[in-house]
XYZ file of C-alpha atoms in Angstrom:
147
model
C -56.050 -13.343 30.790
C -54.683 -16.723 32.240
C -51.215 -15.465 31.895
C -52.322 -12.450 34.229
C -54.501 -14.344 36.866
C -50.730 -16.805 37.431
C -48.617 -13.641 37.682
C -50.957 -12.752 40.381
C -51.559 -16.066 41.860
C -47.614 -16.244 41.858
C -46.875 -13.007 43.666
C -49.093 -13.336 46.141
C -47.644 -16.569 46.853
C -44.170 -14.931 47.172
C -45.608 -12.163 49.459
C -46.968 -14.403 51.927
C -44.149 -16.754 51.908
C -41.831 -13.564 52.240
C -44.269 -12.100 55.434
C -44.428 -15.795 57.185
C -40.718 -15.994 57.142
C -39.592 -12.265 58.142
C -41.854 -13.350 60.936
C -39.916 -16.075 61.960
C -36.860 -14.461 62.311
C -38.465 -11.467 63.838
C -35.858 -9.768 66.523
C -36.912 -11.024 70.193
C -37.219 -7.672 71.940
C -40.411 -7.718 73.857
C -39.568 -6.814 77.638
C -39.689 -9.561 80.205
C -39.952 -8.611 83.627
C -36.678 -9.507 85.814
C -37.381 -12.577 88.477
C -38.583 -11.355 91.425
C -36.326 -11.536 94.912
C -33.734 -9.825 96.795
C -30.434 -10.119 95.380
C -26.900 -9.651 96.953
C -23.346 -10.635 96.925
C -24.572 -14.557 98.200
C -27.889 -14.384 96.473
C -28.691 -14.211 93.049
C -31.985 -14.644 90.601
C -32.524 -15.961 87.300
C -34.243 -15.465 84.406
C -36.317 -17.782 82.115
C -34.924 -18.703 78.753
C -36.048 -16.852 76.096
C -35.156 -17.280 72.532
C -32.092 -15.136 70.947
C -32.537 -14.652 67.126
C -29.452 -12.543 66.034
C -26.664 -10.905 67.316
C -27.794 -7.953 68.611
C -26.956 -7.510 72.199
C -29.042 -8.076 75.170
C -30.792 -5.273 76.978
C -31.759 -4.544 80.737
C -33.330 -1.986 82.047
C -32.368 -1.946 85.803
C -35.138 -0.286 88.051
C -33.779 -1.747 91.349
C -31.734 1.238 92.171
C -28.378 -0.649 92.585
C -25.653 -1.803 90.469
C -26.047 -5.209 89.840
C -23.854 -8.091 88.323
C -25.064 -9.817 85.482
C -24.416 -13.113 83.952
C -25.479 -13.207 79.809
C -25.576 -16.786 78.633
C -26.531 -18.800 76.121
C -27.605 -22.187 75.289
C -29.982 -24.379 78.105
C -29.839 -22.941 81.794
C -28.030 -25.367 84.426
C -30.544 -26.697 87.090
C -28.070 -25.084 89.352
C -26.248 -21.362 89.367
C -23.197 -20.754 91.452
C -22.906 -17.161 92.564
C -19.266 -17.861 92.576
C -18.338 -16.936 88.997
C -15.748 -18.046 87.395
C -14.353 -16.200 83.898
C -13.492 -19.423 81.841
C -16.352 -18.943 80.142
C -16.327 -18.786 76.016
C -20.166 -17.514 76.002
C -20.900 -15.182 79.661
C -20.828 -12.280 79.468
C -20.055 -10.408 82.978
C -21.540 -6.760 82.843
C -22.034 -4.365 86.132
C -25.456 -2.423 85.082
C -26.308 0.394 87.014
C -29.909 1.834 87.210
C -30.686 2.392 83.854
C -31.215 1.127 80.240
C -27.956 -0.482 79.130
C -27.050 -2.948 76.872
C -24.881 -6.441 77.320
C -23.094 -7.141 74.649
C -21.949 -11.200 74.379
C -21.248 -13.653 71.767
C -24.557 -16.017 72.281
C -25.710 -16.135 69.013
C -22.203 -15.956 66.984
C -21.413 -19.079 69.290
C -24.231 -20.892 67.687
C -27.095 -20.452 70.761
C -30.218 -19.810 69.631
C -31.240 -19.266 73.564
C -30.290 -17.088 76.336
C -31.087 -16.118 80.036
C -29.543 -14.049 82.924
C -28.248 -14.792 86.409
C -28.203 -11.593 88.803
C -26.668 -10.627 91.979
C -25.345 -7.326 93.192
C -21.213 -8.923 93.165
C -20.684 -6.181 96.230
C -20.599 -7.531 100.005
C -22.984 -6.095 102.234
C -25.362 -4.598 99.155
C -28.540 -6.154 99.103
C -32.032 -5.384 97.688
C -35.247 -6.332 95.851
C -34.568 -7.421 91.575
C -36.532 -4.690 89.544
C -36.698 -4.289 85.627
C -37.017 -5.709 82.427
C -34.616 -7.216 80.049
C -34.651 -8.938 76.664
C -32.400 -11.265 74.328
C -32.135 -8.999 71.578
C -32.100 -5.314 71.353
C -34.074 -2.643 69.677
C -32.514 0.371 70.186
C -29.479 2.479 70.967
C -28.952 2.079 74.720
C -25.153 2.761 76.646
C -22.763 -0.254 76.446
C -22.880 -1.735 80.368
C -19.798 -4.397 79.388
């Protein structure tokens, strides 16, 4: 009977260690809304930093009914964001995302950031408009490739 009451004891023990740590690594997909604020070619906005926990790609949903021109990075935002971009990056990703669900596929978490955050304009002179959607650092689900 003691024999029995430790195999118990012991796989409950490995069940709850096994639950606490799937949590942990859980995939970061809840949807945060986009910043709020018109964007355009000058003017961008910029998400919060949210934690990326494999390498799934990011994914926006873009309700502002214009193509806009995302920045994907990783790692701890810069206290300030040029709208000038320049592509000697090694972790942005550039992606145009129309109005839609779409995907952004970068390198984030293969380049060793556990963190990552977007910086949107609309990258077209003269097209200008209000930010609307969601987005998230890791993706659950099968959505177009905006890249």
């Amino acid at each position: 009977m003691k024999n029995l009451k430790k195999v118990a004891l012991v796989m409950v023990s490995s069940l709850i260690m096994a639950s606490t740590s799937l949590t942990a690594f859980a995939a970061n997909t809840a949807d945060d809304d986009l910043p709020t604020g018109t964007v355009s070619y000058t003017k961008n906005v910029t998400t919060g930093v949210r934690d990326k926990t494999n390498t799934s790609p990011v994914y926006m949903n873009n309700k502002s009914g214009m193509t806009l021109w995302v920045y994907a990075n990783g790692g701890r935002k810069p206290s300030s964001i040029p709208v000038t971009y320049s592509t000697n990056t090694t972790i942005g990703t550039y992606a145009k995302v129309k109005p839609g669900k779409y995907v952004i596929h970068t390198t984030i978490y293969e380049d060793g950031y556990r963190k990552a955050w977007l910086n949107i304009s609309t990258g077209v002179a003269g097209v200008s408009g209000p930010c609307k959607g969601v987005w998230s650092s890791d993706t659950a689900g099968s959505y177009p490739s905006a890249n």
